[in-house]
mmCIF file of C-alpha atoms in Angstrom:
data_model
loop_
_atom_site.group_PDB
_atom_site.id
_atom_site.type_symbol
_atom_site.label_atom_id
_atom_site.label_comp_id
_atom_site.label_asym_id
_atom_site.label_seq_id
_atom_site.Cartn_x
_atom_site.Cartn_y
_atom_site.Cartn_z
ATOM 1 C CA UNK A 1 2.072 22.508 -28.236
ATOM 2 C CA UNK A 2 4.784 24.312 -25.888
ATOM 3 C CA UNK A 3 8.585 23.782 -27.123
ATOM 4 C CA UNK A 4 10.333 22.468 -24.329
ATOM 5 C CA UNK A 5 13.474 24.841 -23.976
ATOM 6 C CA UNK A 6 17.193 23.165 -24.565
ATOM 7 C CA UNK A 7 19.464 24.082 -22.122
ATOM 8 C CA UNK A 8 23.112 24.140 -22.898
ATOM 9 C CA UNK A 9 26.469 23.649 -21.654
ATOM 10 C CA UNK A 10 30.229 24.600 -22.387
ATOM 11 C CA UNK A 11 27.565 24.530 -26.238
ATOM 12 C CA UNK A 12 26.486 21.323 -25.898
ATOM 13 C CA UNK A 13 22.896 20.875 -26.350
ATOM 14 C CA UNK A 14 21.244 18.844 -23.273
ATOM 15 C CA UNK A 15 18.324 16.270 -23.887
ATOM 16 C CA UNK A 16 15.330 17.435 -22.608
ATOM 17 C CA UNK A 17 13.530 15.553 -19.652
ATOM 18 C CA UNK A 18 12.104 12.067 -20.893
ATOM 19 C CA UNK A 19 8.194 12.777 -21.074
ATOM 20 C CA UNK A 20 5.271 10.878 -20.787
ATOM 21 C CA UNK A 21 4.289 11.066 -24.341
ATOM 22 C CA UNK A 22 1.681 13.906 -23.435
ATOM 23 C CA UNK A 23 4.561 16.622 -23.591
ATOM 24 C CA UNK A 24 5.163 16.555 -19.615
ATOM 25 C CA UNK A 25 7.814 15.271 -17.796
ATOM 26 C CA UNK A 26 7.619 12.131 -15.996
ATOM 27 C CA UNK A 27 7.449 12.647 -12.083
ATOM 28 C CA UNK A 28 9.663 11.148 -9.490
ATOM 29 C CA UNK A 29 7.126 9.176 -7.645
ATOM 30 C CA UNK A 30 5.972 6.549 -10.051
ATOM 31 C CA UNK A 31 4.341 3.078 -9.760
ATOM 32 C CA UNK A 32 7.149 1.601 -11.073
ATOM 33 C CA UNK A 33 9.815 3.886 -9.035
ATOM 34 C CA UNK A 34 7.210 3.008 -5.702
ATOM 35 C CA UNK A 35 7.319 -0.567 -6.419
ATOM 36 C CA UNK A 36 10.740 -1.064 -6.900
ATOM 37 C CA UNK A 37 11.581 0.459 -4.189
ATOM 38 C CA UNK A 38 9.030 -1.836 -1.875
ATOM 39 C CA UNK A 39 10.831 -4.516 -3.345
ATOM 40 C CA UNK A 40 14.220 -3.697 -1.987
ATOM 41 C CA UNK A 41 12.814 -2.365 1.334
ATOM 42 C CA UNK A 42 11.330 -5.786 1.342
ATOM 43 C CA UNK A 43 14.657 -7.745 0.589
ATOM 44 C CA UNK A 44 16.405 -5.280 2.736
ATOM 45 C CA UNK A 45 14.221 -6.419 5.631
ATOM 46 C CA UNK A 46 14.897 -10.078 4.698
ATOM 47 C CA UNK A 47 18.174 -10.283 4.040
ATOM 48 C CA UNK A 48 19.375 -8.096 6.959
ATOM 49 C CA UNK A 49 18.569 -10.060 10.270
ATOM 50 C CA UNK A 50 19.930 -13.692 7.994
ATOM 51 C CA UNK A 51 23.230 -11.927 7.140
ATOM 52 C CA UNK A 52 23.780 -10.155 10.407
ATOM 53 C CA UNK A 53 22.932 -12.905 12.750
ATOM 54 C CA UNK A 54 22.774 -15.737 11.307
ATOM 55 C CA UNK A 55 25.951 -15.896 8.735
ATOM 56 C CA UNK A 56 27.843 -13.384 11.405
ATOM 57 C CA UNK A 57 28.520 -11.418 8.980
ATOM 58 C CA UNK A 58 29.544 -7.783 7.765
ATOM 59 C CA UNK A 59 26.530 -5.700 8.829
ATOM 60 C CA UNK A 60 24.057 -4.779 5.602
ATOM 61 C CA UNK A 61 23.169 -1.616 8.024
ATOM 62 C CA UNK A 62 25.679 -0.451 10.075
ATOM 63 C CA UNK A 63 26.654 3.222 9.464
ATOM 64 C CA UNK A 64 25.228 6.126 7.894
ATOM 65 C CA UNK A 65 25.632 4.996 3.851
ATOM 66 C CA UNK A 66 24.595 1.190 4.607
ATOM 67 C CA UNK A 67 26.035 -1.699 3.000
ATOM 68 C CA UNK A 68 22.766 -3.065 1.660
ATOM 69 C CA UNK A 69 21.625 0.581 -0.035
ATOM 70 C CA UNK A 70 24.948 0.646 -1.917
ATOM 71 C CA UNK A 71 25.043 -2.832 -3.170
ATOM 72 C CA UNK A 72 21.312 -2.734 -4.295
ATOM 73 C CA UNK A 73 21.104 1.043 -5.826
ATOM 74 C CA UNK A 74 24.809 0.028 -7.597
ATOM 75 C CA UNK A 75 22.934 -3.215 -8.848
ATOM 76 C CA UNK A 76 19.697 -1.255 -10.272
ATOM 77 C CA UNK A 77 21.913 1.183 -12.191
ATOM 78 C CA UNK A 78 24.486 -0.872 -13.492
ATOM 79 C CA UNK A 79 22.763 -3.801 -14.330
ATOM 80 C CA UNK A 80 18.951 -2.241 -15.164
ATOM 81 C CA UNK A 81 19.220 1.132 -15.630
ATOM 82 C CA UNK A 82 21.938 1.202 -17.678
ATOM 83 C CA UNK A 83 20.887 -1.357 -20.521
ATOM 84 C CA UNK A 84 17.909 -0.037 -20.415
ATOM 85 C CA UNK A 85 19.059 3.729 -20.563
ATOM 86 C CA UNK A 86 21.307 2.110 -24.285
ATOM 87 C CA UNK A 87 18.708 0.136 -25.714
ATOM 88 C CA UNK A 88 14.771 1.112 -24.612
ATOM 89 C CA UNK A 89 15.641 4.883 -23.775
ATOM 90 C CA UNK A 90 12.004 5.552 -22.612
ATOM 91 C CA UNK A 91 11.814 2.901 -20.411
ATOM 92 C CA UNK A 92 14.836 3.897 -18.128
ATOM 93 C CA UNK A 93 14.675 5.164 -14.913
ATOM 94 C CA UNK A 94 15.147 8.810 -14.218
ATOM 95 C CA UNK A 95 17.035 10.155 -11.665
ATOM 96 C CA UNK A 96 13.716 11.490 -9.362
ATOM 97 C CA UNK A 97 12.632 8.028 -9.802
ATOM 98 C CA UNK A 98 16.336 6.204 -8.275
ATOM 99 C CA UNK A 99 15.822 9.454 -5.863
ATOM 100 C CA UNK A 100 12.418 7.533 -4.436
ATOM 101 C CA UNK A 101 13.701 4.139 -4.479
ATOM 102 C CA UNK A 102 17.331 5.284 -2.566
ATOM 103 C CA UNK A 103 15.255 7.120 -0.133
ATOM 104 C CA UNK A 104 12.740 4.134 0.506
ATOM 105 C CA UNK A 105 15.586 1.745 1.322
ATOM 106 C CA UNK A 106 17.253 4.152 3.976
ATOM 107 C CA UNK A 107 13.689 4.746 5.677
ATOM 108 C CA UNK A 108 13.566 0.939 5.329
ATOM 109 C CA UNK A 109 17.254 0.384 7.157
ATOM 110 C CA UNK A 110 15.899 2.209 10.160
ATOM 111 C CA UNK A 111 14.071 -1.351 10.858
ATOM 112 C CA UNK A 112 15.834 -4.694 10.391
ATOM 113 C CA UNK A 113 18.846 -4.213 12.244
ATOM 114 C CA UNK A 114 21.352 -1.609 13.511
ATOM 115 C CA UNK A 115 18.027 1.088 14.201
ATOM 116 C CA UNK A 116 15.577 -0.602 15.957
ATOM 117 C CA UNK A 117 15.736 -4.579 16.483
ATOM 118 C CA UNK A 118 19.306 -4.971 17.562
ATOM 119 C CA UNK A 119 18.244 -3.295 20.926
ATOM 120 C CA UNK A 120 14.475 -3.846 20.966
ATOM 121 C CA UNK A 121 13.994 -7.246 21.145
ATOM 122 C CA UNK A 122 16.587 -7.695 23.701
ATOM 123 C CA UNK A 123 14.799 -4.922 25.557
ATOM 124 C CA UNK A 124 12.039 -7.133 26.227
ATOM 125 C CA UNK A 125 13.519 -9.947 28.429
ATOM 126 C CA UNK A 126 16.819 -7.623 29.722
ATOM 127 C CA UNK A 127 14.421 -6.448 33.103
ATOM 128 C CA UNK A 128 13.754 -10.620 33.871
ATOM 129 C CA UNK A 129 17.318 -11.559 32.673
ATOM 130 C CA UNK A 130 18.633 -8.763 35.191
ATOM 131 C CA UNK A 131 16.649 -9.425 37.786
ATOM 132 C CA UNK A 132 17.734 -12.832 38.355
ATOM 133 C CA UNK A 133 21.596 -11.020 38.875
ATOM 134 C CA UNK A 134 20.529 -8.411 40.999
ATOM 135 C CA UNK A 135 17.653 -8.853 43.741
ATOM 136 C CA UNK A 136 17.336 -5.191 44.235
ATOM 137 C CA UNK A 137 16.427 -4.256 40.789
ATOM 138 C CA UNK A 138 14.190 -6.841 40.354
ATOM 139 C CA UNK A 139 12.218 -5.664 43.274
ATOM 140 C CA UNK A 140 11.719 -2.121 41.961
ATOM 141 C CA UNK A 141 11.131 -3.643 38.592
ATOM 142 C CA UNK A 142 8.400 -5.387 40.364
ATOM 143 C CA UNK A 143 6.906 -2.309 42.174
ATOM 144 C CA UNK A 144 6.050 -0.227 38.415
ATOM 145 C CA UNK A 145 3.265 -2.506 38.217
ATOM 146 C CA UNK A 146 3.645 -3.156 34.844
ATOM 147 C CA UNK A 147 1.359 -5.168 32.639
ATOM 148 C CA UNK A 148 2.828 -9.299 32.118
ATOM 149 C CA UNK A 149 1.777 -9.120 28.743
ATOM 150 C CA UNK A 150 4.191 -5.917 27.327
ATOM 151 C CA UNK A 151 7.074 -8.884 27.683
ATOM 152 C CA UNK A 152 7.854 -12.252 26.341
ATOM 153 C CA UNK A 153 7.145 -14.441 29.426
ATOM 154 C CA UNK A 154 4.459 -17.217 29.882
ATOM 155 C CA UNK A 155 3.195 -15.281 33.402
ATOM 156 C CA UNK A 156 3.559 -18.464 35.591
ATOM 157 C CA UNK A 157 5.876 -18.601 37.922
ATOM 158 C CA UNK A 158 9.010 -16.601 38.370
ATOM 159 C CA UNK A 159 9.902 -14.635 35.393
ATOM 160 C CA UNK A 160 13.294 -14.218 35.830
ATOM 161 C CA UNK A 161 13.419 -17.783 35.087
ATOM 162 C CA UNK A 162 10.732 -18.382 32.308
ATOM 163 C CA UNK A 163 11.751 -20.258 29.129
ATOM 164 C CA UNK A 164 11.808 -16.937 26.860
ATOM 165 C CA UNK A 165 14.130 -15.068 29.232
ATOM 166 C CA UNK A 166 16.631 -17.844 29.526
ATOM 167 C CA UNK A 167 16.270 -19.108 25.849
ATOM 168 C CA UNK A 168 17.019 -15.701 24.377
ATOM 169 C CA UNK A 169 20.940 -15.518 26.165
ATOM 170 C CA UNK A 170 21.527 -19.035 26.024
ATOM 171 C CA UNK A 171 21.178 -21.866 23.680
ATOM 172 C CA UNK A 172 17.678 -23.796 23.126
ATOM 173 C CA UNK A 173 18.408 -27.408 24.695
ATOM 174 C CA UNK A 174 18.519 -29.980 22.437
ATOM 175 C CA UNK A 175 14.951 -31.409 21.605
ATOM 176 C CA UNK A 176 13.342 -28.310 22.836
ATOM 177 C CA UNK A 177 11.516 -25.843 20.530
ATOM 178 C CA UNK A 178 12.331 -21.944 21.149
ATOM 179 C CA UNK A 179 9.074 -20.241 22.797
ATOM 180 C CA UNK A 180 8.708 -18.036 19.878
ATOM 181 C CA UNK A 181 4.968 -17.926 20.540
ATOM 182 C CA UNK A 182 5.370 -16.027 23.771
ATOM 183 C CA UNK A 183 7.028 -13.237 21.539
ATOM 184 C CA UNK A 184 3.759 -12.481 19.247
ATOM 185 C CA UNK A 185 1.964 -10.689 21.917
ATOM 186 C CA UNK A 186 4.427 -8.456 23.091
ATOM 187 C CA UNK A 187 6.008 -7.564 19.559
ATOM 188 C CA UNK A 188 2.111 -6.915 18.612
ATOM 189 C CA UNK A 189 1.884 -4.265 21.148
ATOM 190 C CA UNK A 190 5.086 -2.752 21.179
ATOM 191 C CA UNK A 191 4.481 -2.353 17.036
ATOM 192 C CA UNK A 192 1.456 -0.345 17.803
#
């Protein structure tokens, strides 16, 4: 069996790298590490459009070190990693594996909010919504040819005035039910 070599510094003898029990150290991109990290790319993608729309709050993504990341990687080390790094030493985290989760939940803020859905969806119903204010671009709107079915509109009638268009920059009347149906098609095709 190989002797793992000790590294020291300022004297200080450093532990070596926890192991796997077969003599090898444990990677970075784990089951556990992986499935952590879906988790919080999941709650990251949950909580994010209810905090940032709905509550008006602070943004969870809205710079380059999100709000979210910080909170949730702060959370996993203080409150997991750290009883677990006193008490069940083997079970703890390394530092490759918070590596894979930190990196999952900034590819995962690219999504939810500040990266792609704050100006996507509105996107998708800003050509009807400005044609109805300017005639002009409407009509060369009109003359790309493009297919009904890339935006949220039923495809009867005038677009500029369909239910979707007018629904998305102004309140749902009372009674009425927002057309969210007319958004699965587009949103389907756009996501491919």
């Amino acid at each position: 069996m190989a002797r793992i070599p000790q590294a020291k510094l300022d004297g200080e003898v450093l532990a070596p790298p926890l192991s796997s029990g077969d003599g090898s150290a444990r990677g970075a991109v784990t089951w556990r590490s992986v499935g952590v990290g879906s988790l919080a790319v999941m709650g990251v993608a949950l909580l994010t459009p209810y905090n940032d729309y709905v509550v008006v709050n602070t943004f969870f993504i809205g710079g380059f070190l999100p709000l979210c990341v910080v909170l949730a990687l702060f959370a996993l080390v203080a409150l997991v990693n750290a009883p677990l790094h006193r008490w069940a030493p083997s079970r703890a985290m390394t530092g490759g594996e918070l590596a894979v989760i930190l990196a999952m939940m900034l590819a995962g803020c690219s999504i939810p909010s500040q990266g792609l859905l704050r100006y996507w969806l509105p996107m998708l119903v800003a050509p009807q919504h400005l044609g109805g204010q300017d005639h002009r671009f409407w009509d060369l709107f009109q003359s790309l040819g493009l297919p009904k079915y890339l935006f949220p509109i039923s495809g009867q009638g005038d677009a500029r005035l369909d239910r979707a268009v007018t629904y998305f920059y102004a309140r749902v009347p009372a009674g009425e039910k927002a057309p969210y149906g007319a958004w699965v098609v587009p949103i389907a095709i756009w996501g491919i």
